[in-house]
PDB file of C-alpha atoms in Angstrom:
ATOM      1  CA  MET A   1       0.077  -0.106  -0.038  1.00 83.00           C
ATOM      2  CA  LYS A   2       1.319   3.366  -0.972  1.00 94.00           C
ATOM      3  CA  PHE A   3       1.834   5.951   1.738  1.00 98.00           C
ATOM      4  CA  SER A   4       1.696   3.165   4.477  1.00 98.00           C
ATOM      5  CA  LEU A   5       2.567   4.077   8.044  1.00 98.00           C
ATOM      6  CA  GLU A   6       2.325   0.580   9.397  1.00 97.00           C
ATOM      7  CA  ASN A   7       4.276   0.204  12.520  1.00 97.00           C
ATOM      8  CA  LYS A   8       4.811   3.947  12.841  1.00 98.00           C
ATOM      9  CA  SER A   9       4.119   6.021  16.017  1.00 98.00           C
ATOM     10  CA  ALA A  10       2.919   9.619  15.527  1.00 98.00           C
ATOM     11  CA  VAL A  11       2.502  12.453  17.880  1.00 98.00           C
ATOM     12  CA  VAL A  12      -0.022  15.111  16.907  1.00 98.00           C
ATOM     13  CA  THR A  13      -0.638  18.306  18.902  1.00 98.00           C
ATOM     14  CA  GLY A  14      -4.072  19.728  18.927  1.00 97.00           C
ATOM     15  CA  GLY A  15      -5.652  16.645  17.554  1.00 97.00           C
ATOM     16  CA  GLY A  16      -9.112  17.174  19.115  1.00 95.00           C
ATOM     17  CA  SER A  17     -10.793  19.078  16.251  1.00 94.00           C
ATOM     18  CA  GLY A  18     -10.326  20.730  12.870  1.00 95.00           C
ATOM     19  CA  ILE A  19      -7.160  20.039  10.924  1.00 97.00           C
ATOM     20  CA  GLY A  20      -5.539  18.254  13.793  1.00 98.00           C
ATOM     21  CA  LYS A  21      -8.296  15.698  14.089  1.00 98.00           C
ATOM     22  CA  ALA A  22      -8.403  15.143  10.422  1.00 98.00           C
ATOM     23  CA  ILE A  23      -4.615  14.412  10.446  1.00 98.00           C
ATOM     24  CA  CYS A  24      -4.916  12.029  13.306  1.00 98.00           C
ATOM     25  CA  LEU A  25      -7.724  10.085  11.469  1.00 98.00           C
ATOM     26  CA  ALA A  26      -5.775  10.015   8.129  1.00 98.00           C
ATOM     27  CA  LEU A  27      -2.545   8.744   9.967  1.00 98.00           C
ATOM     28  CA  ALA A  28      -4.430   6.057  11.755  1.00 98.00           C
ATOM     29  CA  GLU A  29      -6.122   4.986   8.373  1.00 98.00           C
ATOM     30  CA  GLN A  30      -2.686   4.440   6.955  1.00 98.00           C
ATOM     31  CA  GLY A  31      -1.734   2.253  10.069  1.00 98.00           C
ATOM     32  CA  ALA A  32      -0.069   4.537  12.472  1.00 98.00           C
ATOM     33  CA  THR A  33      -0.518   4.553  16.204  1.00 98.00           C
ATOM     34  CA  VAL A  34      -1.456   8.173  17.189  1.00 98.00           C
ATOM     35  CA  HIS A  35      -0.596   9.920  20.346  1.00 98.00           C
ATOM     36  CA  ILE A  36      -2.610  13.114  20.741  1.00 98.00           C
ATOM     37  CA  LEU A  37      -1.496  16.085  22.885  1.00 98.00           C
ATOM     38  CA  GLU A  38      -4.531  18.181  23.715  1.00 97.00           C
ATOM     39  CA  LEU A  39      -5.175  20.940  26.269  1.00 95.00           C
ATOM     40  CA  ASN A  40      -8.880  19.712  26.595  1.00 91.00           C
ATOM     41  CA  LYS A  41      -8.485  15.945  26.934  1.00 91.00           C
ATOM     42  CA  GLU A  42     -12.319  15.474  26.598  1.00 92.00           C
ATOM     43  CA  ILE A  43     -12.503  16.905  23.062  1.00 93.00           C
ATOM     44  CA  ALA A  44      -9.744  14.404  21.843  1.00 96.00           C
ATOM     45  CA  GLU A  45     -11.618  11.331  23.179  1.00 96.00           C
ATOM     46  CA  ASP A  46     -13.905  11.317  20.176  1.00 95.00           C
ATOM     47  CA  THR A  47     -10.886  11.180  17.901  1.00 97.00           C
ATOM     48  CA  VAL A  48      -9.593   8.212  19.874  1.00 98.00           C
ATOM     49  CA  THR A  49     -13.022   6.517  19.593  1.00 97.00           C
ATOM     50  CA  GLN A  50     -13.054   6.991  15.819  1.00 97.00           C
ATOM     51  CA  ILE A  51      -9.515   5.747  15.467  1.00 98.00           C
ATOM     52  CA  GLU A  52     -10.186   2.657  17.532  1.00 98.00           C
ATOM     53  CA  SER A  53     -13.307   1.913  15.436  1.00 97.00           C
ATOM     54  CA  MET A  54     -10.908   1.623  12.524  1.00 95.00           C
ATOM     55  CA  GLY A  55      -8.851  -1.076  14.328  1.00 95.00           C
ATOM     56  CA  SER A  56      -5.946   1.220  15.057  1.00 96.00           C
ATOM     57  CA  SER A  57      -4.643   2.480  18.361  1.00 97.00           C
ATOM     58  CA  ALA A  58      -4.670   5.926  19.795  1.00 98.00           C
ATOM     59  CA  PHE A  59      -4.005   7.597  23.165  1.00 98.00           C
ATOM     60  CA  VAL A  60      -4.571  11.055  24.469  1.00 98.00           C
ATOM     61  CA  TYR A  61      -2.584  13.123  26.950  1.00 98.00           C
ATOM     62  CA  CYS A  62      -3.700  16.265  28.666  1.00 97.00           C
ATOM     63  CA  CYS A  63      -1.072  18.772  27.877  1.00 97.00           C
ATOM     64  CA  ASN A  64      -0.504  22.541  27.431  1.00 98.00           C
ATOM     65  CA  VAL A  65       2.216  22.671  24.879  1.00 98.00           C
ATOM     66  CA  ALA A  66       3.272  26.118  26.069  1.00 98.00           C
ATOM     67  CA  VAL A  67       4.421  24.527  29.359  1.00 98.00           C
ATOM     68  CA  GLN A  68       7.663  22.720  28.899  1.00 98.00           C
ATOM     69  CA  SER A  69       7.313  20.435  32.009  1.00 98.00           C
ATOM     70  CA  GLU A  70       3.866  19.107  30.809  1.00 98.00           C
ATOM     71  CA  VAL A  71       5.445  18.484  27.361  1.00 98.00           C
ATOM     72  CA  ILE A  72       8.327  16.565  28.652  1.00 98.00           C
ATOM     73  CA  ALA A  73       6.001  14.567  30.957  1.00 98.00           C
ATOM     74  CA  ALA A  74       3.737  13.626  28.017  1.00 98.00           C
ATOM     75  CA  PHE A  75       6.679  12.641  25.769  1.00 98.00           C
ATOM     76  CA  GLU A  76       8.079  10.493  28.564  1.00 98.00           C
ATOM     77  CA  GLU A  77       4.898   8.704  28.955  1.00 98.00           C
ATOM     78  CA  ILE A  78       4.555   8.165  25.170  1.00 98.00           C
ATOM     79  CA  LYS A  79       8.126   6.755  25.115  1.00 98.00           C
ATOM     80  CA  THR A  80       7.088   4.032  27.567  1.00 97.00           C
ATOM     81  CA  LYS A  81       4.718   2.854  24.772  1.00 97.00           C
ATOM     82  CA  GLY A  82       7.443   2.506  22.090  1.00 96.00           C
ATOM     83  CA  SER A  83       9.292   4.711  19.531  1.00 97.00           C
ATOM     84  CA  ILE A  84       8.466   8.018  18.188  1.00 98.00           C
ATOM     85  CA  ASP A  85       8.550   8.234  14.420  1.00 98.00           C
ATOM     86  CA  ILE A  86       6.513  11.186  13.516  1.00 98.00           C
ATOM     87  CA  LEU A  87       5.873  14.541  15.198  1.00 99.00           C
ATOM     88  CA  ILE A  88       3.159  16.934  13.866  1.00 98.00           C
ATOM     89  CA  ASN A  89       3.050  20.356  15.483  1.00 98.00           C
ATOM     90  CA  ASN A  90      -0.508  21.416  14.736  1.00 98.00           C
ATOM     91  CA  ALA A  91      -1.641  23.124  17.977  1.00 98.00           C
ATOM     92  CA  GLY A  92      -2.023  26.843  17.574  1.00 96.00           C
ATOM     93  CA  ILE A  93      -4.127  29.828  18.323  1.00 94.00           C
ATOM     94  CA  ALA A  94      -5.111  32.953  16.243  1.00 92.00           C
ATOM     95  CA  HIS A  95      -5.265  36.719  16.945  1.00 92.00           C
ATOM     96  CA  ILE A  96      -7.020  39.324  14.763  1.00 91.00           C
ATOM     97  CA  GLY A  97      -5.515  42.810  14.729  1.00 94.00           C
ATOM     98  CA  ASN A  98      -2.712  45.083  13.489  1.00 97.00           C
ATOM     99  CA  LEU A  99       0.184  46.409  15.364  1.00 97.00           C
ATOM    100  CA  GLU A 100      -1.856  49.073  17.386  1.00 97.00           C
ATOM    101  CA  VAL A 101      -4.482  46.622  18.322  1.00 96.00           C
ATOM    102  CA  CYS A 102      -2.031  43.974  19.360  1.00 97.00           C
ATOM    103  CA  GLN A 103      -1.349  44.251  23.154  1.00 97.00           C
ATOM    104  CA  GLU A 104       1.669  42.873  24.961  1.00 97.00           C
ATOM    105  CA  GLU A 105      -0.427  40.035  26.549  1.00 98.00           C
ATOM    106  CA  ASP A 106      -1.729  39.088  23.033  1.00 97.00           C
ATOM    107  CA  LEU A 107       1.825  38.770  21.719  1.00 97.00           C
ATOM    108  CA  ASP A 108       2.917  36.662  24.710  1.00 98.00           C
ATOM    109  CA  ARG A 109       0.039  34.438  24.459  1.00 98.00           C
ATOM    110  CA  LEU A 110       0.551  33.725  20.769  1.00 98.00           C
ATOM    111  CA  TYR A 111       4.345  33.300  21.328  1.00 98.00           C
ATOM    112  CA  ASP A 112       3.758  30.693  24.083  1.00 98.00           C
ATOM    113  CA  VAL A 113       1.477  28.554  22.030  1.00 98.00           C
ATOM    114  CA  ASN A 114       2.595  28.976  18.478  1.00 98.00           C
ATOM    115  CA  ILE A 115       6.330  29.366  18.863  1.00 98.00           C
ATOM    116  CA  LYS A 116       7.283  28.156  22.170  1.00 98.00           C
ATOM    117  CA  GLY A 117       4.857  25.150  21.828  1.00 98.00           C
ATOM    118  CA  VAL A 118       6.431  23.992  18.674  1.00 98.00           C
ATOM    119  CA  TYR A 119       9.958  24.395  20.215  1.00 98.00           C
ATOM    120  CA  ASN A 120       8.839  22.432  23.388  1.00 98.00           C
ATOM    121  CA  CYS A 121       7.545  19.450  21.309  1.00 98.00           C
ATOM    122  CA  MET A 122      10.593  19.288  18.964  1.00 98.00           C
ATOM    123  CA  HIS A 123      12.956  19.616  21.830  1.00 98.00           C
ATOM    124  CA  ALA A 124      11.259  16.908  23.874  1.00 98.00           C
ATOM    125  CA  SER A 125      11.175  14.475  20.916  1.00 98.00           C
ATOM    126  CA  ILE A 126      14.312  15.193  18.968  1.00 98.00           C
ATOM    127  CA  GLY A 127      16.364  12.395  20.772  1.00 98.00           C
ATOM    128  CA  SER A 128      13.752   9.854  19.978  1.00 98.00           C
ATOM    129  CA  LEU A 129      13.440  11.014  16.387  1.00 98.00           C
ATOM    130  CA  LYS A 130      17.282  10.825  15.973  1.00 98.00           C
ATOM    131  CA  GLU A 131      16.945   7.132  16.948  1.00 98.00           C
ATOM    132  CA  THR A 132      14.204   6.450  14.227  1.00 97.00           C
ATOM    133  CA  GLY A 133      15.229   8.915  11.461  1.00 98.00           C
ATOM    134  CA  GLY A 134      11.874  10.367  11.986  1.00 98.00           C
ATOM    135  CA  VAL A 135       9.757  12.950  10.489  1.00 98.00           C
ATOM    136  CA  ILE A 136       8.594  16.417  11.767  1.00 99.00           C
ATOM    137  CA  ILE A 137       5.807  18.440  10.210  1.00 99.00           C
ATOM    138  CA  ASN A 138       5.090  21.984  11.547  1.00 98.00           C
ATOM    139  CA  MET A 139       1.816  23.740  10.679  1.00 98.00           C
ATOM    140  CA  ALA A 140       2.874  27.103   9.363  1.00 98.00           C
ATOM    141  CA  SER A 141       0.493  29.318   7.333  1.00 97.00           C
ATOM    142  CA  ILE A 142       0.206  31.457   4.193  1.00 97.00           C
ATOM    143  CA  ALA A 143       0.825  34.355   6.639  1.00 96.00           C
ATOM    144  CA  SER A 144       4.410  32.941   6.923  1.00 97.00           C
ATOM    145  CA  SER A 145       5.096  34.024   3.411  1.00 95.00           C
ATOM    146  CA  VAL A 146       2.765  36.914   2.460  1.00 95.00           C
ATOM    147  CA  GLY A 147       1.244  39.911   4.242  1.00 94.00           C
ATOM    148  CA  ILE A 148      -2.300  39.321   5.540  1.00 92.00           C
ATOM    149  CA  ASN A 149      -4.369  42.201   6.702  1.00 92.00           C
ATOM    150  CA  ASP A 150      -4.853  42.499  10.589  1.00 93.00           C
ATOM    151  CA  ARG A 151      -2.749  39.433  11.489  1.00 94.00           C
ATOM    152  CA  PHE A 152       0.309  41.119  12.963  1.00 97.00           C
ATOM    153  CA  ALA A 153       0.891  38.757  15.960  1.00 97.00           C
ATOM    154  CA  TYR A 154      -0.332  35.588  14.098  1.00 97.00           C
ATOM    155  CA  SER A 155       1.942  36.206  11.110  1.00 97.00           C
ATOM    156  CA  MET A 156       4.851  36.789  13.443  1.00 98.00           C
ATOM    157  CA  THR A 157       4.462  33.451  14.968  1.00 98.00           C
ATOM    158  CA  LYS A 158       3.904  31.665  11.729  1.00 98.00           C
ATOM    159  CA  GLY A 159       6.873  33.271  10.342  1.00 98.00           C
ATOM    160  CA  ALA A 160       8.938  31.795  13.119  1.00 98.00           C
ATOM    161  CA  VAL A 161       7.468  28.382  12.488  1.00 98.00           C
ATOM    162  CA  LEU A 162       8.635  28.559   8.916  1.00 98.00           C
ATOM    163  CA  THR A 163      12.224  29.415   9.912  1.00 98.00           C
ATOM    164  CA  MET A 164      12.441  26.991  12.769  1.00 98.00           C
ATOM    165  CA  THR A 165      11.512  24.263  10.182  1.00 98.00           C
ATOM    166  CA  TYR A 166      14.328  25.339   7.952  1.00 98.00           C
ATOM    167  CA  SER A 167      16.759  25.444  10.847  1.00 98.00           C
ATOM    168  CA  VAL A 168      15.861  21.872  12.205  1.00 98.00           C
ATOM    169  CA  ALA A 169      15.823  20.499   8.659  1.00 98.00           C
ATOM    170  CA  LYS A 170      19.403  21.706   8.167  1.00 98.00           C
ATOM    171  CA  ASP A 171      20.747  20.755  11.479  1.00 98.00           C
ATOM    172  CA  TYR A 172      19.523  17.063  11.431  1.00 98.00           C
ATOM    173  CA  LEU A 173      20.153  16.014   7.904  1.00 98.00           C
ATOM    174  CA  ALA A 174      22.930  13.627   9.144  1.00 98.00           C
ATOM    175  CA  ASP A 175      20.488  12.066  11.532  1.00 98.00           C
ATOM    176  CA  GLY A 176      18.072  11.082   8.905  1.00 98.00           C
ATOM    177  CA  ILE A 177      15.335  13.498  10.131  1.00 98.00           C
ATOM    178  CA  ARG A 178      13.097  15.131   7.641  1.00 98.00           C
ATOM    179  CA  CYS A 179      11.372  18.370   8.753  1.00 99.00           C
ATOM    180  CA  ASN A 180       9.002  20.189   6.505  1.00 99.00           C
ATOM    181  CA  CYS A 181       6.055  22.669   7.112  1.00 98.00           C
ATOM    182  CA  ILE A 182       2.484  22.869   5.664  1.00 98.00           C
ATOM    183  CA  SER A 183       1.026  26.310   5.156  1.00 98.00           C
ATOM    184  CA  PRO A 184      -2.676  26.265   4.784  1.00 98.00           C
ATOM    185  CA  GLY A 185      -4.881  29.025   3.442  1.00 96.00           C
ATOM    186  CA  ARG A 186      -8.304  29.440   4.794  1.00 95.00           C
ATOM    187  CA  VAL A 187      -9.733  25.950   5.859  1.00 96.00           C
ATOM    188  CA  HIS A 188     -13.274  25.342   6.862  1.00 96.00           C
ATOM    189  CA  THR A 189     -13.176  24.256  10.416  1.00 93.00           C
ATOM    190  CA  PRO A 190     -15.294  24.757  13.467  1.00 88.00           C
ATOM    191  CA  PHE A 191     -13.102  27.623  14.320  1.00 86.00           C
ATOM    192  CA  VAL A 192     -14.109  29.362  11.255  1.00 90.00           C
ATOM    193  CA  ASP A 193     -17.896  28.812  11.833  1.00 92.00           C
ATOM    194  CA  GLY A 194     -17.510  30.016  15.382  1.00 89.00           C
ATOM    195  CA  PHE A 195     -15.737  33.201  14.305  1.00 84.00           C
ATOM    196  CA  ILE A 196     -18.403  33.841  11.762  1.00 92.00           C
ATOM    197  CA  ASN A 197     -21.287  33.215  14.186  1.00 93.00           C
ATOM    198  CA  LYS A 198     -19.795  35.429  16.862  1.00 88.00           C
ATOM    199  CA  ASN A 199     -18.802  38.411  14.684  1.00 85.00           C
ATOM    200  CA  TYR A 200     -21.534  38.376  11.881  1.00 92.00           C
ATOM    201  CA  PRO A 201     -24.817  37.166  13.477  1.00 94.00           C
ATOM    202  CA  GLY A 202     -27.474  37.083  10.826  1.00 96.00           C
ATOM    203  CA  ARG A 203     -24.991  37.353   7.992  1.00 95.00           C
ATOM    204  CA  GLU A 204     -23.325  33.947   8.326  1.00 95.00           C
ATOM    205  CA  LYS A 205     -24.019  32.728   4.676  1.00 95.00           C
ATOM    206  CA  GLU A 206     -22.930  36.062   3.211  1.00 96.00           C
ATOM    207  CA  ILE A 207     -19.528  36.179   5.103  1.00 94.00           C
ATOM    208  CA  PHE A 208     -18.878  32.532   4.534  1.00 95.00           C
ATOM    209  CA  GLU A 209     -19.213  32.964   0.782  1.00 95.00           C
ATOM    210  CA  LYS A 210     -17.095  36.194   0.968  1.00 93.00           C
ATOM    211  CA  LEU A 211     -14.309  34.364   2.858  1.00 92.00           C
ATOM    212  CA  SER A 212     -14.352  31.442   0.641  1.00 95.00           C
ATOM    213  CA  LYS A 213     -13.887  33.511  -2.530  1.00 93.00           C
ATOM    214  CA  THR A 214     -10.649  35.014  -1.068  1.00 89.00           C
ATOM    215  CA  GLN A 215      -9.079  31.830  -2.336  1.00 93.00           C
ATOM    216  CA  PRO A 216      -8.600  31.985  -6.133  1.00 95.00           C
ATOM    217  CA  ILE A 217      -9.861  28.531  -6.421  1.00 96.00           C
ATOM    218  CA  GLY A 218     -13.241  29.705  -5.169  1.00 95.00           C
ATOM    219  CA  ARG A 219     -13.710  27.876  -1.886  1.00 96.00           C
ATOM    220  CA  MET A 220     -12.136  27.104   1.472  1.00 96.00           C
ATOM    221  CA  GLY A 221      -9.988  24.091   1.924  1.00 97.00           C
ATOM    222  CA  LYS A 222     -11.085  20.969   3.815  1.00 98.00           C
ATOM    223  CA  PRO A 223      -9.325  19.582   6.837  1.00 98.00           C
ATOM    224  CA  GLU A 224      -9.028  16.225   5.157  1.00 98.00           C
ATOM    225  CA  GLU A 225      -7.090  17.840   2.239  1.00 98.00           C
ATOM    226  CA  VAL A 226      -4.491  19.146   4.587  1.00 98.00           C
ATOM    227  CA  ALA A 227      -4.380  15.748   6.321  1.00 98.00           C
ATOM    228  CA  ASN A 228      -3.756  13.947   2.996  1.00 98.00           C
ATOM    229  CA  LEU A 229      -0.798  16.131   2.400  1.00 98.00           C
ATOM    230  CA  ALA A 230       0.462  15.467   5.960  1.00 98.00           C
ATOM    231  CA  VAL A 231       0.209  11.594   5.349  1.00 98.00           C
ATOM    232  CA  TYR A 232       2.299  11.919   2.094  1.00 98.00           C
ATOM    233  CA  LEU A 233       4.946  13.944   3.769  1.00 98.00           C
ATOM    234  CA  CYS A 234       5.115  11.354   6.642  1.00 98.00           C
ATOM    235  CA  SER A 235       5.401   8.431   4.212  1.00 98.00           C
ATOM    236  CA  GLU A 236       8.415   6.762   2.556  1.00 98.00           C
ATOM    237  CA  GLU A 237       7.123   8.057  -0.743  1.00 98.00           C
ATOM    238  CA  ALA A 238       8.240  11.510   0.445  1.00 98.00           C
ATOM    239  CA  SER A 239      11.719  10.391   1.563  1.00 98.00           C
ATOM    240  CA  PHE A 240      13.441  12.847  -0.702  1.00 98.00           C
ATOM    241  CA  ILE A 241      11.719  15.917   0.768  1.00 98.00           C
ATOM    242  CA  THR A 242      13.040  18.116   3.602  1.00 98.00           C
ATOM    243  CA  GLY A 243      13.304  21.670   4.481  1.00 98.00           C
ATOM    244  CA  THR A 244      10.367  22.655   2.375  1.00 98.00           C
ATOM    245  CA  ASN A 245       7.217  24.667   2.918  1.00 98.00           C
ATOM    246  CA  PHE A 246       4.139  23.430   1.335  1.00 98.00           C
ATOM    247  CA  PRO A 247       1.355  25.878   0.667  1.00 97.00           C
ATOM    248  CA  ILE A 248      -2.093  24.331   0.501  1.00 97.00           C
ATOM    249  CA  ASP A 249      -4.148  27.476  -0.138  1.00 96.00           C
ATOM    250  CA  GLY A 250      -6.286  27.232  -3.417  1.00 96.00           C
ATOM    251  CA  GLY A 251      -3.626  29.455  -5.149  1.00 96.00           C
ATOM    252  CA  PHE A 252      -3.711  32.247  -2.562  1.00 95.00           C
ATOM    253  CA  VAL A 253      -0.019  32.917  -2.290  1.00 95.00           C
ATOM    254  CA  THR A 254       0.767  32.737  -6.053  1.00 93.00           C
ATOM    255  CA  LEU A 255      -2.428  33.585  -7.890  1.00 93.00           C
ATOM    256  CA  ASN A 256      -4.032  36.440  -6.005  1.00 81.00           C
ATOM    257  CA  GLY A 257      -3.769  39.574  -8.156  1.00 60.00           C
ATOM    258  CA  SER A 258      -3.243  37.439 -11.376  1.00 51.00           C
TER     259      SER A 258
END
């Protein structure tokens, strides 16, 4: 079977909903054992249940990726169950606003999750990944590469994710570790629906269509489409790929303005 992940063990942060949940399910479908790090353990239990219904194995660990001691404890527990072959840093939070709107506490909060959280997980797992010649995938964003209105703090953090990816890919070539990042455009997740419902009551359909059309392809992405790309990058079929940023954005980065 192409893109097989049989006998592989994957750690996914933020696997309780949206893109993270889709990635967990896709990895499990290809045979991987999935370890989910989630701040709210309860919301990840449904992901575990779905994975177990496929006949695969999954475990969930209550963990705030911004707190290094919690991350280290989670990875130590994971290592008692076997090797770590794959790390997917998906957990992240958003912020809307330009430089003037962004307050110090906003910047600190996004730094702690989106940058320090990625660092914490890579730092805690790198020894294990060196043993297996493993794979790291970091979830970046189109905001890593192009300017987005009113996303000052978010863009800062995702730019850091991109450059951390390049650095780790370079530093661990000799260890057989492949490190890449995925940069989604706008993807239809529960977060998007919640944002629209909260900020545009009564105009949900109008705003959804407007946001969808910001992608040149004319619609938002699906979590499963991002998950399929992640599966490929984790597989042996992608063994020649490292240190690369993969936009999955309906043409946003390259075709807007064309």
